[in-house]
């Protein structure tokens, strides 16, 4: 059983694990669905934050959301990619963290989400926290107890 001091992680704040906004790929809220699909595909991620030009966070857009919105009863309605905007398809009901929140709170949210967005008090996007960032820290601590 691991004996590292898990309080090292739990007493940290979200800020210490955050990938800052300037290093996070995102989609503009007014983009067409086609443009959103292009950005998602090029980024290699399955979901991205949706922002306005002032970095206000509106929600998340994912590949399954886009595909679901263009699925007709008989065929895939590709023309909808040009007709719909990201704002019409995105998920606005997403968890949000603040920089000063505890990693404990972040962990609770990361159970159900691969990443969680971090915003300031005005709802401006500050970055993301990912499962990977937490796991890297756990790995670093557990390596200290290897033979
Ligand atoms: P990871 O834990 O690194 O695999 O990241 C989980 C998810 O977080 C990815 O699938 C992306 O949706 C998102 N993500 C991670 N890093 C970035 C980034 N630099 N820009 C945008 N999204 C990211």
PDB file of N, CA and C and ligand atoms in Angstrom, residues 19-26 40 43-49 60-61 110 113-116 125 128-135, ligand 1:
ATOM      1  N   UNK A  19      -3.640  24.107 -16.339  1.00  0.00           N
ATOM      2  CA  UNK A  19      -3.032  24.477 -17.622  1.00  0.00           C
ATOM      3  C   UNK A  19      -3.603  25.852 -17.963  1.00  0.00           C
ATOM      4  N   UNK A  20      -2.760  26.910 -18.083  1.00  0.00           N
ATOM      5  CA  UNK A  20      -3.298  28.260 -18.267  1.00  0.00           C
ATOM      6  C   UNK A  20      -3.986  28.455 -19.626  1.00  0.00           C
ATOM      7  N   UNK A  21      -4.937  29.409 -19.640  1.00  0.00           N
ATOM      8  CA  UNK A  21      -5.788  29.635 -20.818  1.00  0.00           C
ATOM      9  C   UNK A  21      -4.998  29.751 -22.117  1.00  0.00           C
ATOM     10  N   UNK A  22      -3.838  30.421 -22.076  1.00  0.00           N
ATOM     11  CA  UNK A  22      -3.103  30.638 -23.322  1.00  0.00           C
ATOM     12  C   UNK A  22      -2.557  29.339 -23.921  1.00  0.00           C
ATOM     13  N   UNK A  23      -2.554  28.252 -23.123  1.00  0.00           N
ATOM     14  CA  UNK A  23      -2.080  26.974 -23.657  1.00  0.00           C
ATOM     15  C   UNK A  23      -3.221  25.990 -23.912  1.00  0.00           C
ATOM     16  N   UNK A  24      -4.462  26.496 -23.811  1.00  0.00           N
ATOM     17  CA  UNK A  24      -5.630  25.623 -24.010  1.00  0.00           C
ATOM     18  C   UNK A  24      -6.306  25.961 -25.341  1.00  0.00           C
ATOM     19  N   UNK A  25      -6.464  24.958 -26.193  1.00  0.00           N
ATOM     20  CA  UNK A  25      -7.190  25.163 -27.453  1.00  0.00           C
ATOM     21  C   UNK A  25      -8.660  25.414 -27.124  1.00  0.00           C
ATOM     22  N   UNK A  26      -9.319  26.312 -27.878  1.00  0.00           N
ATOM     23  CA  UNK A  26     -10.741  26.566 -27.617  1.00  0.00           C
ATOM     24  C   UNK A  26     -11.475  26.878 -28.915  1.00  0.00           C
ATOM     25  N   UNK A  40     -11.806  20.931 -33.466  1.00  0.00           N
ATOM     26  CA  UNK A  40     -11.755  19.743 -32.602  1.00  0.00           C
ATOM     27  C   UNK A  40     -10.882  18.665 -33.238  1.00  0.00           C
ATOM     28  N   UNK A  43      -7.198  19.693 -33.220  1.00  0.00           N
ATOM     29  CA  UNK A  43      -6.595  19.730 -31.877  1.00  0.00           C
ATOM     30  C   UNK A  43      -6.284  18.324 -31.376  1.00  0.00           C
ATOM     31  N   UNK A  44      -7.041  17.343 -31.878  1.00  0.00           N
ATOM     32  CA  UNK A  44      -6.839  15.961 -31.408  1.00  0.00           C
ATOM     33  C   UNK A  44      -7.587  15.665 -30.118  1.00  0.00           C
ATOM     34  N   UNK A  45      -8.342  16.659 -29.592  1.00  0.00           N
ATOM     35  CA  UNK A  45      -9.109  16.447 -28.360  1.00  0.00           C
ATOM     36  C   UNK A  45     -10.558  16.147 -28.711  1.00  0.00           C
ATOM     37  N   UNK A  46     -11.255  15.442 -27.804  1.00  0.00           N
ATOM     38  CA  UNK A  46     -12.662  15.125 -28.094  1.00  0.00           C
ATOM     39  C   UNK A  46     -13.610  16.217 -27.618  1.00  0.00           C
ATOM     40  N   UNK A  47     -13.117  17.104 -26.728  1.00  0.00           N
ATOM     41  CA  UNK A  47     -13.969  18.203 -26.247  1.00  0.00           C
ATOM     42  C   UNK A  47     -13.112  19.441 -26.021  1.00  0.00           C
ATOM     43  N   UNK A  48     -13.706  20.622 -26.272  1.00  0.00           N
ATOM     44  CA  UNK A  48     -12.971  21.883 -26.081  1.00  0.00           C
ATOM     45  C   UNK A  48     -13.886  22.916 -25.408  1.00  0.00           C
ATOM     46  N   UNK A  49     -13.297  23.862 -24.648  1.00  0.00           N
ATOM     47  CA  UNK A  49     -14.093  24.958 -24.084  1.00  0.00           C
ATOM     48  C   UNK A  49     -14.600  25.882 -25.192  1.00  0.00           C
ATOM     49  N   UNK A  60     -19.024  23.724 -23.259  1.00  0.00           N
ATOM     50  CA  UNK A  60     -18.089  22.798 -23.912  1.00  0.00           C
ATOM     51  C   UNK A  60     -18.727  22.250 -25.173  1.00  0.00           C
ATOM     52  N   UNK A  61     -17.895  21.995 -26.160  1.00  0.00           N
ATOM     53  CA  UNK A  61     -18.372  21.334 -27.376  1.00  0.00           C
ATOM     54  C   UNK A  61     -17.526  20.081 -27.575  1.00  0.00           C
ATOM     55  N   UNK A 110     -13.487  15.684 -11.294  1.00  0.00           N
ATOM     56  CA  UNK A 110     -12.757  14.937 -12.332  1.00  0.00           C
ATOM     57  C   UNK A 110     -13.153  13.459 -12.381  1.00  0.00           C
ATOM     58  N   UNK A 113     -15.570  13.862 -15.234  1.00  0.00           N
ATOM     59  CA  UNK A 113     -15.184  14.678 -16.393  1.00  0.00           C
ATOM     60  C   UNK A 113     -13.684  14.553 -16.627  1.00  0.00           C
ATOM     61  N   UNK A 114     -13.257  14.360 -17.877  1.00  0.00           N
ATOM     62  CA  UNK A 114     -11.814  14.253 -18.153  1.00  0.00           C
ATOM     63  C   UNK A 114     -11.060  15.547 -17.855  1.00  0.00           C
ATOM     64  N   UNK A 115     -11.754  16.684 -17.952  1.00  0.00           N
ATOM     65  CA  UNK A 115     -11.146  17.954 -17.559  1.00  0.00           C
ATOM     66  C   UNK A 115     -12.240  18.906 -17.064  1.00  0.00           C
ATOM     67  N   UNK A 116     -11.842  19.878 -16.247  1.00  0.00           N
ATOM     68  CA  UNK A 116     -12.802  20.859 -15.724  1.00  0.00           C
ATOM     69  C   UNK A 116     -12.230  22.256 -15.969  1.00  0.00           C
ATOM     70  N   UNK A 125     -12.540  32.740 -18.545  1.00  0.00           N
ATOM     71  CA  UNK A 125     -11.804  31.474 -18.582  1.00  0.00           C
ATOM     72  C   UNK A 125     -10.335  31.684 -18.191  1.00  0.00           C
ATOM     73  N   UNK A 128      -7.653  25.080 -17.558  1.00  0.00           N
ATOM     74  CA  UNK A 128      -8.329  23.805 -17.258  1.00  0.00           C
ATOM     75  C   UNK A 128      -7.487  22.997 -16.275  1.00  0.00           C
ATOM     76  N   UNK A 129      -8.160  22.085 -15.597  1.00  0.00           N
ATOM     77  CA  UNK A 129      -7.453  21.097 -14.792  1.00  0.00           C
ATOM     78  C   UNK A 129      -7.846  19.731 -15.350  1.00  0.00           C
ATOM     79  N   UNK A 130      -6.841  18.871 -15.541  1.00  0.00           N
ATOM     80  CA  UNK A 130      -7.099  17.570 -16.177  1.00  0.00           C
ATOM     81  C   UNK A 130      -6.775  16.436 -15.212  1.00  0.00           C
ATOM     82  N   UNK A 131      -7.367  15.260 -15.525  1.00  0.00           N
ATOM     83  CA  UNK A 131      -7.037  14.059 -14.738  1.00  0.00           C
ATOM     84  C   UNK A 131      -5.548  13.780 -14.849  1.00  0.00           C
ATOM     85  N   UNK A 132      -5.001  14.024 -16.036  1.00  0.00           N
ATOM     86  CA  UNK A 132      -3.588  13.729 -16.280  1.00  0.00           C
ATOM     87  C   UNK A 132      -2.673  14.505 -15.323  1.00  0.00           C
ATOM     88  N   UNK A 133      -3.007  15.805 -15.113  1.00  0.00           N
ATOM     89  CA  UNK A 133      -2.167  16.641 -14.236  1.00  0.00           C
ATOM     90  C   UNK A 133      -2.144  16.071 -12.821  1.00  0.00           C
ATOM     91  N   UNK A 134      -3.298  15.600 -12.342  1.00  0.00           N
ATOM     92  CA  UNK A 134      -3.373  15.033 -10.985  1.00  0.00           C
ATOM     93  C   UNK A 134      -2.616  13.707 -10.943  1.00  0.00           C
ATOM     94  N   UNK A 135      -2.829  12.879 -11.974  1.00  0.00           N
ATOM     95  CA  UNK A 135      -2.167  11.561 -11.994  1.00  0.00           C
ATOM     96  C   UNK A 135      -0.650  11.695 -12.052  1.00  0.00           C
TER      97      UNK A 135
HETATM   98  P1  LIG B   1      -5.665  14.684 -20.555  1.00  0.00           P
HETATM   99  O1  LIG B   1      -6.010  14.340 -19.124  1.00  0.00           O
HETATM  100  O2  LIG B   1      -4.368  15.406 -20.736  1.00  0.00           O
HETATM  101  O3  LIG B   1      -5.810  13.489 -21.468  1.00  0.00           O
HETATM  102  O4  LIG B   1      -6.771  15.728 -21.041  1.00  0.00           O
HETATM  103  C1  LIG B   1      -8.134  15.418 -20.918  1.00  0.00           C
HETATM  104  C2  LIG B   1      -8.926  16.329 -21.818  1.00  0.00           C
HETATM  105  O5  LIG B   1      -8.652  17.684 -21.461  1.00  0.00           O
HETATM  106  C3  LIG B   1      -8.580  16.231 -23.302  1.00  0.00           C
HETATM  107  O6  LIG B   1      -9.268  15.208 -23.963  1.00  0.00           O
HETATM  108  C4  LIG B   1      -9.049  17.593 -23.791  1.00  0.00           C
HETATM  109  O7  LIG B   1     -10.463  17.588 -24.001  1.00  0.00           O
HETATM  110  C5  LIG B   1      -8.713  18.496 -22.619  1.00  0.00           C
HETATM  111  N1  LIG B   1      -7.384  19.118 -22.812  1.00  0.00           N
HETATM  112  C6  LIG B   1      -6.218  18.753 -22.258  1.00  0.00           C
HETATM  113  N2  LIG B   1      -5.206  19.607 -22.629  1.00  0.00           N
HETATM  114  C7  LIG B   1      -5.780  20.519 -23.440  1.00  0.00           C
HETATM  115  C8  LIG B   1      -5.283  21.668 -24.158  1.00  0.00           C
HETATM  116  N3  LIG B   1      -3.994  22.053 -24.109  1.00  0.00           N
HETATM  117  N4  LIG B   1      -6.164  22.382 -24.906  1.00  0.00           N
HETATM  118  C9  LIG B   1      -7.459  22.034 -24.949  1.00  0.00           C
HETATM  119  N5  LIG B   1      -7.996  20.967 -24.295  1.00  0.00           N
HETATM  120  C10 LIG B   1      -7.170  20.213 -23.554  1.00  0.00           C
END
